[in-house]
Short mmCIF file of N, CA and C in Angstrom, two decimals:
data_model
loop_
_atom_site.label_atom_id
_atom_site.label_comp_id
_atom_site.label_asym_id
_atom_site.label_seq_id
_atom_site.Cartn_x
_atom_site.Cartn_y
_atom_site.Cartn_z
N MET R 340 -8.89 12.36 -4.23
CA MET R 340 -9.50 11.05 -4.16
C MET R 340 -8.67 10.18 -3.23
N LYS R 341 -9.33 9.53 -2.29
CA LYS R 341 -8.64 8.62 -1.36
C LYS R 341 -8.93 7.20 -1.78
N ARG R 342 -7.86 6.42 -1.84
CA ARG R 342 -7.98 5.00 -2.15
C ARG R 342 -7.44 4.22 -0.97
N THR R 343 -8.18 3.23 -0.55
CA THR R 343 -7.73 2.33 0.50
C THR R 343 -7.73 0.92 -0.06
N LEU R 344 -6.62 0.24 0.08
CA LEU R 344 -6.49 -1.14 -0.37
C LEU R 344 -6.26 -2.01 0.85
N LEU R 345 -7.14 -2.98 1.04
CA LEU R 345 -6.98 -3.97 2.10
C LEU R 345 -6.45 -5.23 1.45
N LEU R 346 -5.39 -5.79 2.02
CA LEU R 346 -4.78 -6.97 1.41
C LEU R 346 -4.30 -7.93 2.48
N ARG R 347 -4.02 -9.14 2.02
CA ARG R 347 -3.53 -10.18 2.93
C ARG R 347 -2.27 -10.81 2.35
N VAL R 348 -1.20 -10.75 3.14
CA VAL R 348 0.04 -11.44 2.79
C VAL R 348 -0.13 -12.90 3.20
N ARG R 349 0.31 -13.79 2.36
CA ARG R 349 0.18 -15.23 2.67
C ARG R 349 0.85 -15.52 4.01
N PRO R 350 0.21 -16.35 4.84
CA PRO R 350 0.72 -16.60 6.20
C PRO R 350 2.10 -17.23 6.26
N ASP R 351 2.52 -17.95 5.24
CA ASP R 351 3.82 -18.61 5.27
C ASP R 351 4.96 -17.70 4.79
N THR R 352 4.68 -16.42 4.61
CA THR R 352 5.69 -15.47 4.13
C THR R 352 6.60 -15.06 5.28
N SER R 353 7.90 -15.12 5.06
CA SER R 353 8.87 -14.76 6.10
C SER R 353 8.83 -13.26 6.38
N GLU R 354 9.32 -12.88 7.54
CA GLU R 354 9.37 -11.46 7.91
C GLU R 354 10.29 -10.69 6.98
N ASP R 355 11.36 -11.31 6.52
CA ASP R 355 12.27 -10.65 5.59
C ASP R 355 11.56 -10.31 4.27
N ILE R 356 10.80 -11.25 3.75
CA ILE R 356 10.06 -11.02 2.50
C ILE R 356 8.96 -9.98 2.73
N ARG R 357 8.28 -10.05 3.87
CA ARG R 357 7.26 -9.02 4.18
C ARG R 357 7.88 -7.63 4.18
N ALA R 358 9.04 -7.50 4.77
CA ALA R 358 9.72 -6.20 4.82
C ALA R 358 10.09 -5.73 3.42
N ARG R 359 10.54 -6.65 2.56
CA ARG R 359 10.85 -6.28 1.17
C ARG R 359 9.59 -5.83 0.45
N PHE R 360 8.49 -6.56 0.67
CA PHE R 360 7.22 -6.15 0.07
C PHE R 360 6.83 -4.75 0.54
N GLU R 361 6.90 -4.49 1.84
CA GLU R 361 6.49 -3.19 2.40
C GLU R 361 7.33 -2.04 1.85
N ALA R 362 8.57 -2.32 1.52
CA ALA R 362 9.44 -1.27 0.99
C ALA R 362 9.02 -0.83 -0.42
N ASP R 363 8.49 -1.74 -1.21
CA ASP R 363 8.16 -1.39 -2.60
C ASP R 363 6.98 -0.42 -2.72
N PRO R 364 5.83 -0.66 -2.13
CA PRO R 364 4.76 0.33 -2.28
C PRO R 364 5.08 1.65 -1.58
N THR R 365 5.85 1.60 -0.52
CA THR R 365 6.17 2.86 0.17
C THR R 365 7.13 3.72 -0.63
N ALA R 366 7.76 3.15 -1.66
CA ALA R 366 8.63 3.94 -2.53
C ALA R 366 7.87 4.56 -3.70
N VAL R 367 6.65 4.11 -3.95
CA VAL R 367 5.88 4.62 -5.09
C VAL R 367 5.72 6.14 -5.07
N PRO R 368 5.38 6.77 -3.94
CA PRO R 368 5.19 8.23 -3.97
C PRO R 368 6.41 9.02 -4.42
N ALA R 369 7.58 8.47 -4.32
CA ALA R 369 8.77 9.16 -4.81
C ALA R 369 8.81 9.19 -6.34
N HIS R 370 8.02 8.33 -6.97
CA HIS R 370 7.97 8.24 -8.42
C HIS R 370 6.69 8.81 -9.03
N VAL R 371 5.63 8.88 -8.24
CA VAL R 371 4.32 9.29 -8.74
C VAL R 371 3.90 10.58 -8.06
N THR R 372 3.93 11.66 -8.79
CA THR R 372 3.62 12.97 -8.21
C THR R 372 2.14 13.15 -7.90
N ALA R 373 1.28 12.34 -8.47
CA ALA R 373 -0.17 12.46 -8.23
C ALA R 373 -0.56 11.98 -6.83
N ILE R 374 0.35 11.33 -6.10
CA ILE R 374 0.06 10.90 -4.73
C ILE R 374 0.40 12.05 -3.80
N ARG R 375 -0.65 12.58 -3.13
CA ARG R 375 -0.46 13.71 -2.22
C ARG R 375 -0.02 13.26 -0.84
N SER R 376 -0.60 12.18 -0.35
CA SER R 376 -0.23 11.64 0.96
C SER R 376 -0.57 10.16 0.96
N TRP R 377 0.01 9.44 1.91
CA TRP R 377 -0.18 7.99 1.92
C TRP R 377 0.21 7.42 3.27
N ALA R 378 -0.19 6.18 3.50
CA ALA R 378 0.19 5.43 4.69
C ALA R 378 0.11 3.95 4.39
N LEU R 379 1.08 3.20 4.83
CA LEU R 379 1.04 1.74 4.79
C LEU R 379 1.09 1.27 6.23
N SER R 380 0.12 0.45 6.60
CA SER R 380 0.04 -0.04 7.98
C SER R 380 -0.18 -1.53 8.00
N ARG R 381 0.41 -2.16 8.99
CA ARG R 381 0.07 -3.55 9.28
C ARG R 381 -1.17 -3.53 10.17
N VAL R 382 -2.07 -4.46 9.91
CA VAL R 382 -3.27 -4.56 10.73
C VAL R 382 -2.90 -5.18 12.07
N ASP R 383 -3.39 -4.59 13.13
CA ASP R 383 -3.15 -5.09 14.48
C ASP R 383 -4.10 -6.25 14.74
N THR R 384 -3.64 -7.47 14.45
CA THR R 384 -4.51 -8.64 14.58
C THR R 384 -4.81 -8.98 16.04
N ALA R 385 -4.05 -8.44 16.98
CA ALA R 385 -4.38 -8.63 18.39
C ALA R 385 -5.68 -7.88 18.72
N ARG R 386 -5.89 -6.75 18.07
CA ARG R 386 -7.11 -5.96 18.30
C ARG R 386 -8.25 -6.40 17.38
N GLN R 387 -7.90 -6.97 16.22
CA GLN R 387 -8.89 -7.40 15.24
C GLN R 387 -8.57 -8.84 14.81
N PRO R 388 -8.71 -9.82 15.73
CA PRO R 388 -8.27 -11.19 15.40
C PRO R 388 -9.06 -11.85 14.27
N ALA R 389 -10.28 -11.43 14.01
CA ALA R 389 -11.09 -12.08 12.98
C ALA R 389 -10.90 -11.48 11.60
N THR R 390 -10.10 -10.44 11.48
CA THR R 390 -9.93 -9.80 10.17
C THR R 390 -9.12 -10.68 9.22
N PRO R 391 -9.49 -10.70 7.96
CA PRO R 391 -8.69 -11.45 7.00
C PRO R 391 -7.50 -10.65 6.47
N TRP R 392 -7.40 -9.37 6.80
CA TRP R 392 -6.40 -8.48 6.22
C TRP R 392 -5.14 -8.40 7.08
N THR R 393 -4.00 -8.24 6.40
CA THR R 393 -2.73 -8.04 7.12
C THR R 393 -2.20 -6.63 6.96
N HIS R 394 -2.59 -5.95 5.87
CA HIS R 394 -2.07 -4.61 5.57
C HIS R 394 -3.17 -3.69 5.04
N VAL R 395 -2.97 -2.41 5.29
CA VAL R 395 -3.83 -1.36 4.73
C VAL R 395 -2.91 -0.37 4.03
N TRP R 396 -3.15 -0.14 2.74
CA TRP R 396 -2.36 0.79 1.94
C TRP R 396 -3.29 1.91 1.52
N GLU R 397 -3.07 3.09 2.10
CA GLU R 397 -3.92 4.24 1.82
C GLU R 397 -3.15 5.25 0.98
N GLN R 398 -3.84 5.82 0.02
CA GLN R 398 -3.23 6.83 -0.84
C GLN R 398 -4.25 7.92 -1.12
N GLU R 399 -3.80 9.14 -1.14
CA GLU R 399 -4.63 10.25 -1.58
C GLU R 399 -4.03 10.80 -2.86
N PHE R 400 -4.85 10.81 -3.91
CA PHE R 400 -4.42 11.26 -5.22
C PHE R 400 -4.97 12.65 -5.50
N THR R 401 -4.30 13.36 -6.36
CA THR R 401 -4.76 14.68 -6.76
C THR R 401 -6.13 14.60 -7.41
N ASP R 402 -6.37 13.53 -8.17
CA ASP R 402 -7.66 13.32 -8.84
C ASP R 402 -7.70 11.87 -9.35
N PRO R 403 -8.85 11.41 -9.84
CA PRO R 403 -8.93 10.02 -10.33
C PRO R 403 -7.94 9.71 -11.45
N ASP R 404 -7.65 10.69 -12.31
CA ASP R 404 -6.68 10.45 -13.38
C ASP R 404 -5.29 10.16 -12.83
N GLY R 405 -4.95 10.71 -11.68
CA GLY R 405 -3.67 10.42 -11.07
C GLY R 405 -3.54 8.97 -10.69
N ARG R 406 -4.62 8.38 -10.21
CA ARG R 406 -4.61 6.97 -9.85
C ARG R 406 -4.69 6.08 -11.09
N ASN R 407 -5.63 6.40 -11.98
CA ASN R 407 -5.86 5.56 -13.16
C ASN R 407 -4.80 5.75 -14.24
N GLY R 408 -4.12 6.86 -14.22
CA GLY R 408 -3.11 7.15 -15.23
C GLY R 408 -1.71 7.01 -14.69
N GLU R 409 -1.21 8.10 -14.11
CA GLU R 409 0.19 8.14 -13.68
C GLU R 409 0.56 6.97 -12.76
N TYR R 410 -0.27 6.67 -11.77
CA TYR R 410 0.05 5.60 -10.81
C TYR R 410 0.03 4.22 -11.47
N LEU R 411 -1.09 3.84 -12.06
CA LEU R 411 -1.20 2.48 -12.61
C LEU R 411 -0.32 2.25 -13.83
N LEU R 412 0.00 3.30 -14.55
CA LEU R 412 0.80 3.15 -15.76
C LEU R 412 2.30 3.37 -15.54
N HIS R 413 2.68 3.72 -14.34
CA HIS R 413 4.09 4.02 -14.08
C HIS R 413 4.93 2.74 -14.08
N PRO R 414 6.09 2.76 -14.73
CA PRO R 414 6.95 1.57 -14.76
C PRO R 414 7.32 1.06 -13.37
N TYR R 415 7.48 1.94 -12.39
CA TYR R 415 7.81 1.47 -11.04
C TYR R 415 6.68 0.60 -10.50
N HIS R 416 5.45 1.01 -10.74
CA HIS R 416 4.30 0.22 -10.28
C HIS R 416 4.30 -1.16 -10.92
N TRP R 417 4.53 -1.21 -12.23
CA TRP R 417 4.53 -2.50 -12.93
C TRP R 417 5.62 -3.42 -12.42
N THR R 418 6.80 -2.88 -12.19
CA THR R 418 7.95 -3.74 -11.89
C THR R 418 8.16 -4.02 -10.41
N HIS R 419 7.73 -3.11 -9.54
CA HIS R 419 8.03 -3.28 -8.11
C HIS R 419 6.80 -3.57 -7.25
N VAL R 420 5.62 -3.24 -7.72
CA VAL R 420 4.43 -3.46 -6.90
C VAL R 420 3.61 -4.63 -7.42
N ASP R 421 3.30 -4.61 -8.70
CA ASP R 421 2.45 -5.67 -9.28
C ASP R 421 3.01 -7.07 -9.06
N ARG R 422 4.31 -7.20 -9.02
CA ARG R 422 4.92 -8.54 -8.88
C ARG R 422 4.52 -9.25 -7.59
N TRP R 423 4.20 -8.50 -6.55
CA TRP R 423 3.79 -9.11 -5.28
C TRP R 423 2.36 -9.65 -5.35
N PHE R 424 1.57 -9.16 -6.31
CA PHE R 424 0.15 -9.50 -6.43
C PHE R 424 -0.13 -10.51 -7.54
N ASP R 425 0.72 -10.60 -8.54
CA ASP R 425 0.46 -11.40 -9.73
C ASP R 425 0.71 -12.88 -9.45
N ALA R 426 -0.37 -13.65 -9.43
CA ALA R 426 -0.28 -15.08 -9.10
C ALA R 426 0.57 -15.87 -10.10
N GLU R 427 0.82 -15.33 -11.28
CA GLU R 427 1.64 -16.02 -12.28
C GLU R 427 3.13 -15.83 -12.02
N ILE R 428 3.47 -14.98 -11.07
CA ILE R 428 4.88 -14.76 -10.72
C ILE R 428 5.17 -15.57 -9.45
N PRO R 429 6.16 -16.45 -9.48
CA PRO R 429 6.42 -17.32 -8.33
C PRO R 429 6.66 -16.59 -7.01
N SER R 430 7.18 -15.37 -7.05
CA SER R 430 7.47 -14.65 -5.80
C SER R 430 6.27 -13.87 -5.25
N ALA R 431 5.11 -13.98 -5.89
CA ALA R 431 3.92 -13.27 -5.40
C ALA R 431 3.56 -13.77 -4.00
N ILE R 432 3.20 -12.83 -3.12
CA ILE R 432 2.87 -13.21 -1.73
C ILE R 432 1.50 -12.71 -1.29
N ILE R 433 0.81 -11.95 -2.14
CA ILE R 433 -0.50 -11.40 -1.76
C ILE R 433 -1.59 -12.35 -2.19
N GLU R 434 -2.48 -12.66 -1.25
CA GLU R 434 -3.63 -13.51 -1.55
C GLU R 434 -4.47 -12.84 -2.64
N PRO R 435 -5.15 -13.62 -3.48
CA PRO R 435 -5.87 -13.02 -4.60
C PRO R 435 -7.10 -12.21 -4.22
N VAL R 436 -7.60 -12.33 -3.01
CA VAL R 436 -8.76 -11.56 -2.59
C VAL R 436 -8.28 -10.27 -1.91
N ILE R 437 -8.69 -9.14 -2.47
CA ILE R 437 -8.34 -7.83 -1.92
C ILE R 437 -9.61 -6.98 -1.87
N ALA R 438 -9.54 -5.86 -1.20
CA ALA R 438 -10.67 -4.92 -1.18
C ALA R 438 -10.16 -3.53 -1.50
N HIS R 439 -10.82 -2.89 -2.46
CA HIS R 439 -10.52 -1.51 -2.83
C HIS R 439 -11.67 -0.63 -2.37
N LEU R 440 -11.34 0.46 -1.72
CA LEU R 440 -12.34 1.44 -1.33
C LEU R 440 -11.89 2.78 -1.87
N PHE R 441 -12.81 3.51 -2.48
CA PHE R 441 -12.50 4.82 -3.04
C PHE R 441 -13.45 5.84 -2.45
N ARG R 442 -12.93 7.04 -2.21
CA ARG R 442 -13.74 8.11 -1.63
C ARG R 442 -13.25 9.44 -2.18
N TRP R 443 -14.18 10.25 -2.65
CA TRP R 443 -13.81 11.59 -3.09
C TRP R 443 -13.76 12.49 -1.87
N ALA R 444 -12.78 13.34 -1.81
CA ALA R 444 -12.66 14.30 -0.71
C ALA R 444 -12.09 15.59 -1.25
N ASN R 445 -12.65 16.69 -0.83
CA ASN R 445 -12.14 18.00 -1.25
C ASN R 445 -10.92 18.42 -0.45
N GLU R 446 -10.73 17.80 0.70
CA GLU R 446 -9.59 18.12 1.57
C GLU R 446 -8.88 16.82 1.93
N PRO R 447 -7.63 16.89 2.32
CA PRO R 447 -6.91 15.68 2.72
C PRO R 447 -7.59 14.99 3.91
N ILE R 448 -7.57 13.69 3.90
CA ILE R 448 -8.12 12.88 5.00
C ILE R 448 -6.99 12.38 5.87
N LEU R 449 -5.94 11.89 5.23
CA LEU R 449 -4.77 11.41 5.97
C LEU R 449 -4.02 12.60 6.54
N ARG R 450 -3.43 12.40 7.70
CA ARG R 450 -2.56 13.44 8.23
C ARG R 450 -1.39 13.64 7.29
N ARG R 451 -0.77 14.75 7.38
CA ARG R 451 0.35 15.07 6.49
C ARG R 451 1.49 14.08 6.70
N ARG R 452 1.57 13.09 5.89
CA ARG R 452 2.64 12.09 5.94
C ARG R 452 3.20 11.89 4.54
N ARG R 453 3.21 12.93 3.79
CA ARG R 453 3.68 12.82 2.41
C ARG R 453 5.06 12.19 2.37
N ARG R 454 5.14 11.14 1.59
CA ARG R 454 6.40 10.44 1.34
C ARG R 454 7.05 9.86 2.60
N ARG R 455 6.20 9.52 3.58
CA ARG R 455 6.70 8.85 4.78
C ARG R 455 5.83 7.64 5.05
N ARG R 456 6.42 6.64 5.63
CA ARG R 456 5.69 5.43 5.97
C ARG R 456 5.20 5.54 7.41
N ARG R 457 3.97 5.10 7.66
CA ARG R 457 3.49 5.06 9.04
C ARG R 457 4.31 4.03 9.79
N THR R 458 4.74 4.38 10.97
CA THR R 458 5.60 3.46 11.72
C THR R 458 4.92 2.91 12.96
N ASP R 459 3.71 3.35 13.24
CA ASP R 459 3.06 2.90 14.47
C ASP R 459 2.65 1.44 14.42
N MET R 460 2.52 0.85 13.24
CA MET R 460 2.08 -0.53 13.14
C MET R 460 3.18 -1.44 12.59
N ILE R 461 4.31 -0.88 12.18
CA ILE R 461 5.38 -1.66 11.60
C ILE R 461 6.55 -1.70 12.60
N PRO R 462 7.00 -2.87 12.98
CA PRO R 462 8.12 -2.94 13.92
C PRO R 462 9.33 -2.13 13.46
N ARG R 463 9.92 -1.39 14.38
CA ARG R 463 11.02 -0.49 14.06
C ARG R 463 12.16 -1.20 13.33
N GLU R 464 12.44 -2.46 13.67
CA GLU R 464 13.55 -3.15 13.03
C GLU R 464 13.29 -3.41 11.55
N GLN R 465 12.06 -3.21 11.08
CA GLN R 465 11.76 -3.42 9.67
C GLN R 465 11.74 -2.11 8.89
N LEU R 466 12.05 -1.00 9.52
CA LEU R 466 12.05 0.27 8.80
C LEU R 466 13.32 0.46 8.01
#
């Protein structure tokens, strides 16, 4: 199962905080074995200036239970990822409007990037 999350980081967020945010979801696959492959990318707003999104977080799970169970219920997800999204936490930086897309696939869709972050859209100094 492939999950794509489109999200928007608040425009007043510093580059340092953005880099800290990007590090947290990219560490999830080291904790969640149900994630087969993944990619986190910054949206190229020069090519898509009208898009409301700043990031795309793609994950391929072994099955829906991997996403709904192991991933969502994992303590790392609660403590390191949810905090960026939860409007009740002062350090949250993700706008409340997001888009989730799910697709079943019998074969991997993402190129083999297991446990690696895509670097083509993220400035090297932030890796």
